DNA sequence: CTTCTGACGAAAT
DNA sequence: CATTTCGCCAGAA
């Protein structure tokens, strides 16, 4: 497994914008960060520094499932404690708990035009009507 | 340079 | 739904 990517700090910064009770996919996070891909975000979560208040558990895969290896059960438990509901097949409902995106403050700080953001957001999973 | 390997994703079956 | 296939991309060996 790789070690350090230059975009990790930015990824962590964005993940901290996700509130309890909501979840995002690796791809969603990557879509807002230049140079990042869903895979890179996955690596970042695996290397999340402990004790820095980074809600890594709120980032799951595009299928709405936990794609963890060993700590899958623990991962799911954390989310359930935050109010996330899992279906019988083990997936969350994007329509009800999907993160809607970062604050405008974050977008501004990272120089992302709001209209561009809306375009990106429109392609996120489980498009809420 | 080549090959392998992922906390991934989308499309096809 | 679940599985398979292929695309993806930066490190490690």
PDB file of C-alpha atoms (C1' of nucleotides) in Angstrom:
ATOM      1  CA  UNK A   1       0.000   0.000   0.000  1.00  0.00           C
ATOM      2  CA  UNK A   2       1.141   3.507  -0.819  1.00  0.00           C
ATOM      3  CA  UNK A   3       2.078   5.912   1.935  1.00  0.00           C
ATOM      4  CA  UNK A   4       1.760   9.658   1.561  1.00  0.00           C
ATOM      5  CA  UNK A   5      -0.101  11.602  -1.084  1.00  0.00           C
ATOM      6  CA  UNK A   6       0.111  15.363  -1.338  1.00  0.00           C
ATOM      7  CA  UNK A   7      -3.658  15.707  -1.413  1.00  0.00           C
ATOM      8  CA  UNK A   8      -4.281  13.888   1.883  1.00  0.00           C
ATOM      9  CA  UNK A   9      -4.490  17.107   3.944  1.00  0.00           C
ATOM     10  CA  UNK A  10      -7.123  18.540   1.633  1.00  0.00           C
ATOM     11  CA  UNK A  11      -9.072  15.290   1.749  1.00  0.00           C
ATOM     12  CA  UNK A  12      -9.101  15.325   5.550  1.00  0.00           C
ATOM     13  CA  UNK A  13     -10.146  18.948   5.503  1.00  0.00           C
ATOM     14  CA  UNK A  14     -13.158  18.116   3.358  1.00  0.00           C
ATOM     15  CA  UNK A  15     -14.135  15.018   5.308  1.00  0.00           C
ATOM     16  CA  UNK A  16     -14.339  17.136   8.445  1.00  0.00           C
ATOM     17  CA  UNK A  17     -17.196  18.997   6.782  1.00  0.00           C
ATOM     18  CA  UNK A  18     -19.388  15.895   6.888  1.00  0.00           C
ATOM     19  CA  UNK A  19     -21.790  16.090   9.864  1.00  0.00           C
ATOM     20  CA  UNK A  20     -22.871  13.164  12.015  1.00  0.00           C
ATOM     21  CA  UNK A  21     -25.898  11.387  10.608  1.00  0.00           C
ATOM     22  CA  UNK A  22     -24.786  11.832   7.003  1.00  0.00           C
ATOM     23  CA  UNK A  23     -22.465   9.852   4.767  1.00  0.00           C
ATOM     24  CA  UNK A  24     -20.481  10.463   1.577  1.00  0.00           C
ATOM     25  CA  UNK A  25     -18.846   8.129  -0.931  1.00  0.00           C
ATOM     26  CA  UNK A  26     -15.124   8.026  -1.685  1.00  0.00           C
ATOM     27  CA  UNK A  27     -15.961   9.260  -5.142  1.00  0.00           C
ATOM     28  CA  UNK A  28     -17.943  12.220  -3.829  1.00  0.00           C
ATOM     29  CA  UNK A  29     -15.001  13.391  -1.787  1.00  0.00           C
ATOM     30  CA  UNK A  30     -12.643  12.889  -4.715  1.00  0.00           C
ATOM     31  CA  UNK A  31     -14.905  14.849  -7.056  1.00  0.00           C
ATOM     32  CA  UNK A  32     -14.212  18.014  -5.108  1.00  0.00           C
ATOM     33  CA  UNK A  33     -10.466  17.661  -4.881  1.00  0.00           C
ATOM     34  CA  UNK A  34      -8.137  18.166  -7.823  1.00  0.00           C
ATOM     35  CA  UNK A  35      -5.766  15.285  -8.261  1.00  0.00           C
ATOM     36  CA  UNK A  36      -7.753  12.897  -6.092  1.00  0.00           C
ATOM     37  CA  UNK A  37      -9.597   9.772  -7.220  1.00  0.00           C
ATOM     38  CA  UNK A  38     -11.919   7.534  -5.248  1.00  0.00           C
ATOM     39  CA  UNK A  39      -9.046   5.141  -4.759  1.00  0.00           C
ATOM     40  CA  UNK A  40      -6.782   7.862  -3.399  1.00  0.00           C
ATOM     41  CA  UNK A  41      -9.491   8.886  -0.943  1.00  0.00           C
ATOM     42  CA  UNK A  42      -9.698   5.278   0.183  1.00  0.00           C
ATOM     43  CA  UNK A  43      -5.993   5.300   0.878  1.00  0.00           C
ATOM     44  CA  UNK A  44      -6.369   8.542   2.789  1.00  0.00           C
ATOM     45  CA  UNK A  45      -9.068   7.082   5.006  1.00  0.00           C
ATOM     46  CA  UNK A  46      -6.921   4.040   5.676  1.00  0.00           C
ATOM     47  CA  UNK A  47      -4.154   6.395   6.784  1.00  0.00           C
ATOM     48  CA  UNK A  48      -6.315   8.755   8.814  1.00  0.00           C
ATOM     49  CA  UNK A  49      -4.290  10.152  11.701  1.00  0.00           C
ATOM     50  CA  UNK A  50      -5.977   9.244  14.983  1.00  0.00           C
ATOM     51  CA  UNK A  51      -7.021  11.799  17.530  1.00  0.00           C
ATOM     52  CA  UNK A  52      -7.560  14.583  15.014  1.00  0.00           C
ATOM     53  CA  UNK A  53     -11.329  14.491  14.936  1.00  0.00           C
ATOM     54  CA  UNK A  54     -11.586  13.268  11.356  1.00  0.00           C
ATOM     55  CA  UNK A  55     -14.889  11.402  10.775  1.00  0.00           C
ATOM     56  CA  UNK A  56     -13.414   8.812   8.413  1.00  0.00           C
ATOM     57  CA  UNK A  57     -16.340   6.509   9.210  1.00  0.00           C
ATOM     58  CA  UNK A  58     -18.703   8.779   7.283  1.00  0.00           C
ATOM     59  CA  UNK A  59     -17.029   7.919   3.980  1.00  0.00           C
ATOM     60  CA  UNK A  60     -18.207   4.662   2.388  1.00  0.00           C
ATOM     61  CA  UNK A  61     -18.326   3.225  -1.141  1.00  0.00           C
ATOM     62  CA  UNK A  62     -20.639   4.244  -3.961  1.00  0.00           C
ATOM     63  CA  UNK A  63     -22.847   1.211  -3.415  1.00  0.00           C
ATOM     64  CA  UNK A  64     -23.688   2.608   0.002  1.00  0.00           C
ATOM     65  CA  UNK A  65     -21.881  -0.209   1.757  1.00  0.00           C
ATOM     66  CA  UNK A  66     -18.944  -0.582   4.084  1.00  0.00           C
ATOM     67  CA  UNK A  67     -15.958  -1.815   2.105  1.00  0.00           C
ATOM     68  CA  UNK A  68     -13.693  -2.220   5.072  1.00  0.00           C
ATOM     69  CA  UNK A  69     -11.613  -5.288   5.631  1.00  0.00           C
ATOM     70  CA  UNK A  70     -11.235  -6.197   9.311  1.00  0.00           C
ATOM     71  CA  UNK A  71     -13.069  -3.427  11.100  1.00  0.00           C
ATOM     72  CA  UNK A  72     -16.217  -3.575   9.017  1.00  0.00           C
ATOM     73  CA  UNK A  73     -18.438  -4.388  11.963  1.00  0.00           C
ATOM     74  CA  UNK A  74     -16.928  -1.626  14.063  1.00  0.00           C
ATOM     75  CA  UNK A  75     -17.216   0.805  11.182  1.00  0.00           C
ATOM     76  CA  UNK A  76     -20.905   0.059  10.739  1.00  0.00           C
ATOM     77  CA  UNK A  77     -21.507   0.335  14.456  1.00  0.00           C
ATOM     78  CA  UNK A  78     -20.072   3.852  14.526  1.00  0.00           C
ATOM     79  CA  UNK A  79     -22.469   4.944  11.801  1.00  0.00           C
ATOM     80  CA  UNK A  80     -25.452   3.304  13.454  1.00  0.00           C
ATOM     81  CA  UNK A  81     -24.602   5.233  16.605  1.00  0.00           C
ATOM     82  CA  UNK A  82     -24.881   8.383  14.526  1.00  0.00           C
ATOM     83  CA  UNK A  83     -28.313   7.361  13.328  1.00  0.00           C
ATOM     84  CA  UNK A  84     -27.481   5.808   9.968  1.00  0.00           C
ATOM     85  CA  UNK A  85     -29.855   3.015   8.933  1.00  0.00           C
ATOM     86  CA  UNK A  86     -28.661  -0.033   6.986  1.00  0.00           C
ATOM     87  CA  UNK A  87     -30.969  -2.138   4.849  1.00  0.00           C
ATOM     88  CA  UNK A  88     -31.148  -5.894   5.027  1.00  0.00           C
ATOM     89  CA  UNK A  89     -28.537  -6.110   2.292  1.00  0.00           C
ATOM     90  CA  UNK A  90     -26.237  -3.867   4.288  1.00  0.00           C
ATOM     91  CA  UNK A  91     -26.557  -0.658   2.299  1.00  0.00           C
ATOM     92  CA  UNK A  92     -27.569   2.822   3.373  1.00  0.00           C
ATOM     93  CA  UNK A  93     -30.241   4.865   1.612  1.00  0.00           C
ATOM     94  CA  UNK A  94     -28.546   7.721  -0.218  1.00  0.00           C
ATOM     95  CA  UNK A  95     -31.857   9.473  -0.554  1.00  0.00           C
ATOM     96  CA  UNK A  96     -32.181   9.898   3.183  1.00  0.00           C
ATOM     97  CA  UNK A  97     -28.695  10.253   4.589  1.00  0.00           C
ATOM     98  CA  UNK A  98     -26.438  11.440   1.806  1.00  0.00           C
ATOM     99  CA  UNK A  99     -24.248  14.426   2.558  1.00  0.00           C
ATOM    100  CA  UNK A 100     -25.238  17.416   0.446  1.00  0.00           C
ATOM    101  CA  UNK A 101     -21.773  18.869   0.129  1.00  0.00           C
ATOM    102  CA  UNK A 102     -19.415  21.265   1.939  1.00  0.00           C
ATOM    103  CA  UNK A 103     -20.251  24.755   3.165  1.00  0.00           C
ATOM    104  CA  UNK A 104     -19.962  27.656   0.767  1.00  0.00           C
ATOM    105  CA  UNK A 105     -17.139  28.813   2.954  1.00  0.00           C
ATOM    106  CA  UNK A 106     -15.208  25.651   2.121  1.00  0.00           C
ATOM    107  CA  UNK A 107     -15.993  25.948  -1.581  1.00  0.00           C
ATOM    108  CA  UNK A 108     -14.800  29.531  -1.542  1.00  0.00           C
ATOM    109  CA  UNK A 109     -11.640  28.682   0.373  1.00  0.00           C
ATOM    110  CA  UNK A 110     -10.845  26.031  -2.190  1.00  0.00           C
ATOM    111  CA  UNK A 111     -11.779  28.213  -5.118  1.00  0.00           C
ATOM    112  CA  UNK A 112     -14.587  26.068  -6.437  1.00  0.00           C
ATOM    113  CA  UNK A 113     -17.266  28.008  -8.271  1.00  0.00           C
ATOM    114  CA  UNK A 114     -20.723  27.353  -6.853  1.00  0.00           C
ATOM    115  CA  UNK A 115     -22.200  26.624 -10.261  1.00  0.00           C
ATOM    116  CA  UNK A 116     -19.462  24.081 -10.914  1.00  0.00           C
ATOM    117  CA  UNK A 117     -20.230  22.503  -7.562  1.00  0.00           C
ATOM    118  CA  UNK A 118     -23.887  22.087  -8.492  1.00  0.00           C
ATOM    119  CA  UNK A 119     -22.814  20.290 -11.651  1.00  0.00           C
ATOM    120  CA  UNK A 120     -20.604  17.951  -9.650  1.00  0.00           C
ATOM    121  CA  UNK A 121     -23.250  17.389  -6.997  1.00  0.00           C
ATOM    122  CA  UNK A 122     -25.787  16.457  -9.680  1.00  0.00           C
ATOM    123  CA  UNK A 123     -23.672  13.431 -10.519  1.00  0.00           C
ATOM    124  CA  UNK A 124     -23.394  12.142  -6.991  1.00  0.00           C
ATOM    125  CA  UNK A 125     -25.059   8.836  -6.107  1.00  0.00           C
ATOM    126  CA  UNK A 126     -28.716   8.614  -5.178  1.00  0.00           C
ATOM    127  CA  UNK A 127     -29.617  11.976  -6.610  1.00  0.00           C
ATOM    128  CA  UNK A 128     -32.231  13.324  -4.214  1.00  0.00           C
ATOM    129  CA  UNK A 129     -35.066  14.858  -6.194  1.00  0.00           C
TER     130      UNK A 129
ATOM    131  C1'  DC B   1      10.583  -0.398 -17.791  1.00  0.00           C
ATOM    132  C1'  DT B   2       7.080  -4.094 -16.268  1.00  0.00           C
ATOM    133  C1'  DT B   3       3.957  -6.082 -12.934  1.00  0.00           C
ATOM    134  C1'  DC B   4       1.140  -6.129  -9.068  1.00  0.00           C
ATOM    135  C1'  DT B   5      -1.919  -4.125  -5.823  1.00  0.00           C
ATOM    136  C1'  DG B   6      -5.606  -1.815  -3.571  1.00  0.00           C
ATOM    137  C1'  DA B   7     -11.204   1.358   2.731  1.00  0.00           C
ATOM    138  C1'  DC B   8     -12.861   2.580  -5.652  1.00  0.00           C
ATOM    139  C1'  DG B   9     -16.518   2.999  -9.542  1.00  0.00           C
ATOM    140  C1'  DA B  10     -19.601   2.247 -13.437  1.00  0.00           C
ATOM    141  C1'  DA B  11     -21.619  -0.824 -16.598  1.00  0.00           C
ATOM    142  C1'  DA B  12     -22.779  -5.243 -18.107  1.00  0.00           C
ATOM    143  C1'  DT B  13     -24.714  -9.849 -17.043  1.00  0.00           C
TER     144       DT B  13
ATOM    145  C1'  DC C   1     -29.738  -7.764  -5.646  1.00  0.00           C
ATOM    146  C1'  DA C   2     -24.844 -10.134  -6.431  1.00  0.00           C
ATOM    147  C1'  DT C   3     -20.856 -10.946  -9.546  1.00  0.00           C
ATOM    148  C1'  DT C   4     -17.769 -10.025 -13.095  1.00  0.00           C
ATOM    149  C1'  DT C   5     -15.082  -7.083 -16.043  1.00  0.00           C
ATOM    150  C1'  DC C   6     -12.630  -3.296 -17.036  1.00  0.00           C
ATOM    151  C1'  DG C   7     -10.905   1.359 -16.217  1.00  0.00           C
ATOM    152  C1'  DC C   8      -8.351   3.928 -13.039  1.00  0.00           C
ATOM    153  C1'  DC C   9      -3.759   5.739 -10.863  1.00  0.00           C
ATOM    154  C1'  DA C  10       0.126   6.383  -7.839  1.00  0.00           C
ATOM    155  C1'  DG C  11       3.671   3.635  -5.171  1.00  0.00           C
ATOM    156  C1'  DA C  12       6.351  -0.525  -4.278  1.00  0.00           C
ATOM    157  C1'  DA C  13       9.326  -4.291  -5.854  1.00  0.00           C
TER     158       DA C  13
END
